[in-house]
Amino acid sequence: MELLKNKVLQEGIVLGEQVLKVDSFLNHQVDPVLMMEIGKEFAARFAGEGITKVLTIESSGIAPAVMTALQLGVPLIFARKRKSLTLRDDLLTEKVYSFTKQEESEVSVSKKFLSPGDRVLLIDDFLANGEAAFGLARIAEKAGATVAGIGIVIEKAFQPGGRKLLDAGYRVESLAPIASLADGRVTFADKPEPQTNPV
Ligand code: 5GP
């Protein structure tokens, strides 16, 4: 998705070789026009999948996920990281190790929002080791629902999450797959090869 890739190139801040900061349009300040385009793109890619619910994890997955849900005409559910007074009983809960916080947390979804007939599209902002996506998938599957696909805004393809999810049988669509963050630069994985003239 060129619009997104250009935004990453213009505004992304490379923090070491493992982490990309995109807090000007996705992780803190949000660009709603870009989020709408992301929602349209995911909705188009998963159009034939009979999606009934979009599921993400708070907080940075919510913006792209709500736009996707809007385009697909289905509800968005976000898994919550802290149990609150209003989120107590009948929960589907899974442990997820956070890549950026380097700590394990419990994420929960109320049982009343996922049912065995649901075909769930998981959406997240980043894919690194796949912990968040696998945690969401386990929650959906505990409810008896089917994971119909996984949509990722920015996949760090040099980390193992994408491969692990594919090996587990999930359909993964990532809009901006990154091959490397070496030398302080973002290099995309699916950049077209430069044309060479036949000799
Ligand atoms: P995973 O669970 O796949 O290991 O990591 C994905 C989660 O960690 C995402 O929900 C995202 O919040 C966070 N994350 C992983 N890598 C990055 C990164 O390079 N930048 C940012 N901003 N978040 C990341």
Short mmCIF file of C-alpha atoms and ligand atoms in Angstrom, two decimals:
data_model
loop_
_atom_site.label_atom_id
_atom_site.label_comp_id
_atom_site.label_asym_id
_atom_site.label_seq_id
_atom_site.Cartn_x
_atom_site.Cartn_y
_atom_site.Cartn_z
CA MET A 1 0.00 0.00 0.00
CA GLU A 2 1.97 2.96 -1.35
CA LEU A 3 0.25 5.69 0.69
CA LEU A 4 1.14 3.90 3.92
CA LYS A 5 4.69 3.07 2.83
CA ASN A 6 5.34 6.69 1.89
CA LYS A 7 4.07 7.79 5.29
CA VAL A 8 6.38 5.28 6.99
CA LEU A 9 9.34 6.54 4.95
CA GLN A 10 8.52 10.19 5.65
CA GLU A 11 7.57 10.00 9.34
CA GLY A 12 8.79 6.67 10.74
CA ILE A 13 11.62 6.85 13.27
CA VAL A 14 13.92 3.84 13.37
CA LEU A 15 14.89 2.97 16.97
CA GLY A 16 17.70 0.43 16.68
CA GLU A 17 17.33 -2.50 14.29
CA GLN A 18 14.18 -3.94 15.87
CA VAL A 19 11.73 -1.13 16.54
CA LEU A 20 9.99 1.45 14.38
CA LYS A 21 8.26 4.44 15.93
CA VAL A 22 5.24 5.77 14.07
CA ASP A 23 3.63 7.91 16.71
CA SER A 24 2.80 10.78 14.34
CA PHE A 25 0.12 8.81 12.47
CA LEU A 26 -0.63 5.47 14.18
CA ASN A 27 0.62 4.98 17.75
CA HIS A 28 -0.14 8.30 19.43
CA GLN A 29 -1.40 10.94 17.01
CA VAL A 30 -3.65 9.25 14.45
CA ASP A 31 -4.09 10.21 10.79
CA PRO A 32 -7.79 9.48 10.21
CA VAL A 33 -7.61 9.80 6.42
CA LEU A 34 -4.82 7.24 6.26
CA MET A 35 -6.71 5.00 8.71
CA MET A 36 -9.76 5.12 6.44
CA GLU A 37 -7.64 4.08 3.46
CA ILE A 38 -6.17 1.25 5.55
CA GLY A 39 -9.70 0.17 6.48
CA LYS A 40 -10.73 0.14 2.81
CA GLU A 41 -7.68 -1.91 1.88
CA PHE A 42 -8.27 -4.56 4.55
CA ALA A 43 -11.99 -4.67 3.70
CA ALA A 44 -11.14 -5.25 0.02
CA ARG A 45 -8.55 -7.94 0.76
CA PHE A 46 -10.90 -9.88 3.06
CA ALA A 47 -14.10 -9.14 1.12
CA GLY A 48 -14.86 -12.77 0.29
CA GLU A 49 -14.30 -14.15 3.77
CA GLY A 50 -17.74 -13.59 5.30
CA ILE A 51 -16.31 -11.61 8.22
CA THR A 52 -18.80 -11.04 11.06
CA LYS A 53 -16.51 -9.37 13.65
CA VAL A 54 -13.23 -7.46 13.70
CA LEU A 55 -11.05 -8.13 16.76
CA THR A 56 -8.03 -6.12 17.86
CA ILE A 57 -6.09 -5.32 21.04
CA GLU A 58 -6.03 -1.96 22.78
CA SER A 59 -4.85 0.63 22.14
CA SER A 60 -2.98 1.07 18.86
CA GLY A 61 -4.95 -1.55 16.94
CA ILE A 62 -8.22 0.29 17.48
CA ALA A 63 -7.84 3.04 14.86
CA PRO A 64 -7.17 0.79 11.85
CA ALA A 65 -9.57 -1.86 13.16
CA VAL A 66 -12.53 0.49 13.57
CA MET A 67 -12.10 1.75 10.00
CA THR A 68 -11.95 -1.83 8.74
CA ALA A 69 -15.08 -2.73 10.68
CA LEU A 70 -16.84 0.35 9.31
CA GLN A 71 -15.99 -0.68 5.75
CA LEU A 72 -17.08 -4.28 6.32
CA GLY A 73 -20.26 -3.21 8.13
CA VAL A 74 -19.52 -5.34 11.22
CA PRO A 75 -18.73 -4.57 14.89
CA LEU A 76 -15.24 -4.03 16.25
CA ILE A 77 -14.21 -5.66 19.53
CA PHE A 78 -10.98 -4.66 21.24
CA ALA A 79 -9.37 -6.96 23.77
CA ARG A 80 -8.70 -5.08 26.99
CA LYS A 81 -5.43 -5.21 28.84
CA ARG A 82 -6.64 -4.32 32.30
CA LYS A 83 -9.62 -5.73 34.04
CA SER A 84 -11.94 -2.95 35.11
CA LEU A 85 -14.94 -2.86 37.40
CA THR A 86 -17.14 -3.07 34.34
CA LEU A 87 -15.23 -6.02 32.83
CA ARG A 88 -15.29 -8.76 35.44
CA ASP A 89 -17.20 -11.90 34.64
CA ASP A 90 -17.58 -14.25 31.73
CA LEU A 91 -14.29 -13.28 30.20
CA LEU A 92 -12.14 -15.00 27.63
CA THR A 93 -8.61 -14.27 28.87
CA GLU A 94 -5.19 -15.00 27.40
CA LYS A 95 -1.64 -14.10 28.39
CA VAL A 96 0.26 -12.05 25.80
CA TYR A 97 3.93 -11.13 25.99
CA SER A 98 4.35 -7.53 24.84
CA PHE A 99 7.19 -6.94 22.39
CA THR A 100 7.52 -3.24 23.18
CA LYS A 101 6.89 -3.38 26.95
CA GLN A 102 8.86 -6.64 27.41
CA GLU A 103 6.35 -7.94 29.91
CA GLU A 104 3.46 -10.37 29.98
CA SER A 105 -0.05 -9.07 30.35
CA GLU A 106 -3.50 -10.58 30.35
CA VAL A 107 -5.93 -9.53 27.66
CA SER A 108 -9.64 -10.16 27.92
CA VAL A 109 -12.79 -10.10 25.83
CA SER A 110 -16.29 -10.52 27.21
CA LYS A 111 -17.82 -13.84 26.14
CA LYS A 112 -20.98 -12.09 25.04
CA PHE A 113 -19.30 -10.49 22.02
CA LEU A 114 -17.93 -13.64 20.34
CA SER A 115 -19.96 -16.70 19.37
CA PRO A 116 -19.33 -20.01 17.62
CA GLY A 117 -20.81 -18.75 14.35
CA ASP A 118 -18.48 -15.76 14.10
CA ARG A 119 -15.86 -15.39 11.38
CA VAL A 120 -13.32 -13.07 12.92
CA LEU A 121 -10.80 -10.78 11.25
CA LEU A 122 -7.89 -9.95 13.56
CA ILE A 123 -6.30 -6.54 13.01
CA ASP A 124 -3.17 -5.13 14.63
CA ASP A 125 -0.83 -2.19 14.08
CA PHE A 126 2.45 -4.18 14.09
CA LEU A 127 3.52 -7.78 13.72
CA ALA A 128 6.81 -8.79 15.34
CA ASN A 129 6.90 -12.23 17.03
CA GLY A 130 3.20 -12.88 16.66
CA GLU A 131 2.38 -12.90 20.37
CA ALA A 132 -0.51 -10.45 20.13
CA ALA A 133 -2.00 -12.12 17.04
CA PHE A 134 -1.76 -15.62 18.52
CA GLY A 135 -3.31 -14.36 21.77
CA LEU A 136 -6.25 -12.84 19.89
CA ALA A 137 -6.61 -16.01 17.80
CA ARG A 138 -6.74 -18.15 20.96
CA ILE A 139 -9.45 -15.88 22.39
CA ALA A 140 -11.55 -16.15 19.21
CA GLU A 141 -11.07 -19.91 19.06
CA LYS A 142 -11.92 -20.36 22.76
CA ALA A 143 -15.27 -18.76 21.91
CA GLY A 144 -15.72 -21.34 19.16
CA ALA A 145 -15.37 -18.67 16.48
CA THR A 146 -13.27 -19.05 13.32
CA VAL A 147 -10.26 -16.83 12.60
CA ALA A 148 -10.93 -15.93 8.96
CA GLY A 149 -7.80 -13.83 8.56
CA ILE A 150 -5.23 -11.53 10.10
CA GLY A 151 -4.62 -7.99 8.83
CA ILE A 152 -1.43 -6.22 9.88
CA VAL A 153 -0.64 -2.58 9.17
CA ILE A 154 3.17 -2.86 9.49
CA GLU A 155 4.83 -6.27 9.52
CA LYS A 156 8.48 -6.53 10.47
CA ALA A 157 9.09 -9.44 8.15
CA PHE A 158 12.58 -10.01 9.54
CA GLN A 159 10.99 -11.15 12.79
CA PRO A 160 9.30 -14.55 13.00
CA GLY A 161 5.62 -13.71 13.65
CA GLY A 162 4.44 -13.75 10.03
CA ARG A 163 6.05 -17.13 9.30
CA LYS A 164 4.65 -18.64 12.51
CA LEU A 165 1.12 -17.46 11.73
CA LEU A 166 1.32 -18.81 8.16
CA ASP A 167 2.67 -22.12 9.46
CA ALA A 168 -0.27 -22.28 11.87
CA GLY A 169 -2.58 -22.03 8.86
CA TYR A 170 -3.76 -18.43 9.15
CA ARG A 171 -4.19 -16.09 6.19
CA VAL A 172 -2.04 -13.01 6.89
CA GLU A 173 -2.24 -9.76 4.90
CA SER A 174 0.23 -7.03 5.79
CA LEU A 175 0.06 -3.63 4.14
CA ALA A 176 3.67 -2.54 4.68
CA PRO A 177 6.06 -5.48 5.13
CA ILE A 178 9.50 -4.34 6.26
CA ALA A 179 12.56 -6.41 5.33
CA SER A 180 15.05 -4.48 7.46
CA LEU A 181 15.55 -1.56 9.82
CA ALA A 182 19.34 -1.76 9.51
CA ASP A 183 21.46 1.42 9.23
CA GLY A 184 18.61 3.55 10.53
CA ARG A 185 16.63 3.00 7.31
CA VAL A 186 13.33 1.33 6.49
CA THR A 187 13.64 -1.18 3.64
CA PHE A 188 10.37 -2.73 2.46
CA ALA A 189 10.19 -6.44 1.73
CA ASP A 190 8.07 -6.31 -1.39
CA LYS A 191 9.89 -3.50 -3.20
CA PRO A 192 9.80 -4.23 -6.95
CA GLU A 193 13.14 -5.46 -8.24
CA PRO A 194 14.99 -2.86 -10.35
CA GLN A 195 14.56 -3.57 -14.05
CA THR A 196 17.68 -4.87 -15.78
CA ASN A 197 18.08 -4.64 -19.51
CA PRO A 198 18.49 -8.03 -21.19
CA VAL A 199 21.91 -8.42 -22.83
P1 5GP B 1 4.15 -9.23 18.53
O1 5GP B 1 3.03 -9.52 19.47
O2 5GP B 1 3.85 -9.65 17.12
O3 5GP B 1 5.46 -9.75 19.02
O4 5GP B 1 4.32 -7.65 18.51
C1 5GP B 1 3.25 -6.88 18.03
C2 5GP B 1 2.78 -5.90 19.08
O5 5GP B 1 3.88 -5.24 19.68
C3 5GP B 1 1.91 -4.84 18.43
O6 5GP B 1 0.64 -4.88 19.03
C4 5GP B 1 2.60 -3.52 18.72
O7 5GP B 1 1.85 -2.80 19.67
C5 5GP B 1 3.92 -3.87 19.35
N1 5GP B 1 5.08 -3.68 18.44
C6 5GP B 1 5.90 -4.65 17.97
N2 5GP B 1 6.89 -4.13 17.24
C7 5GP B 1 6.70 -2.79 17.24
C8 5GP B 1 7.43 -1.70 16.64
O8 5GP B 1 8.47 -1.84 15.97
N3 5GP B 1 6.91 -0.46 16.85
C9 5GP B 1 5.77 -0.25 17.58
N4 5GP B 1 5.34 1.02 17.72
N5 5GP B 1 5.07 -1.26 18.16
C10 5GP B 1 5.54 -2.51 17.99
#
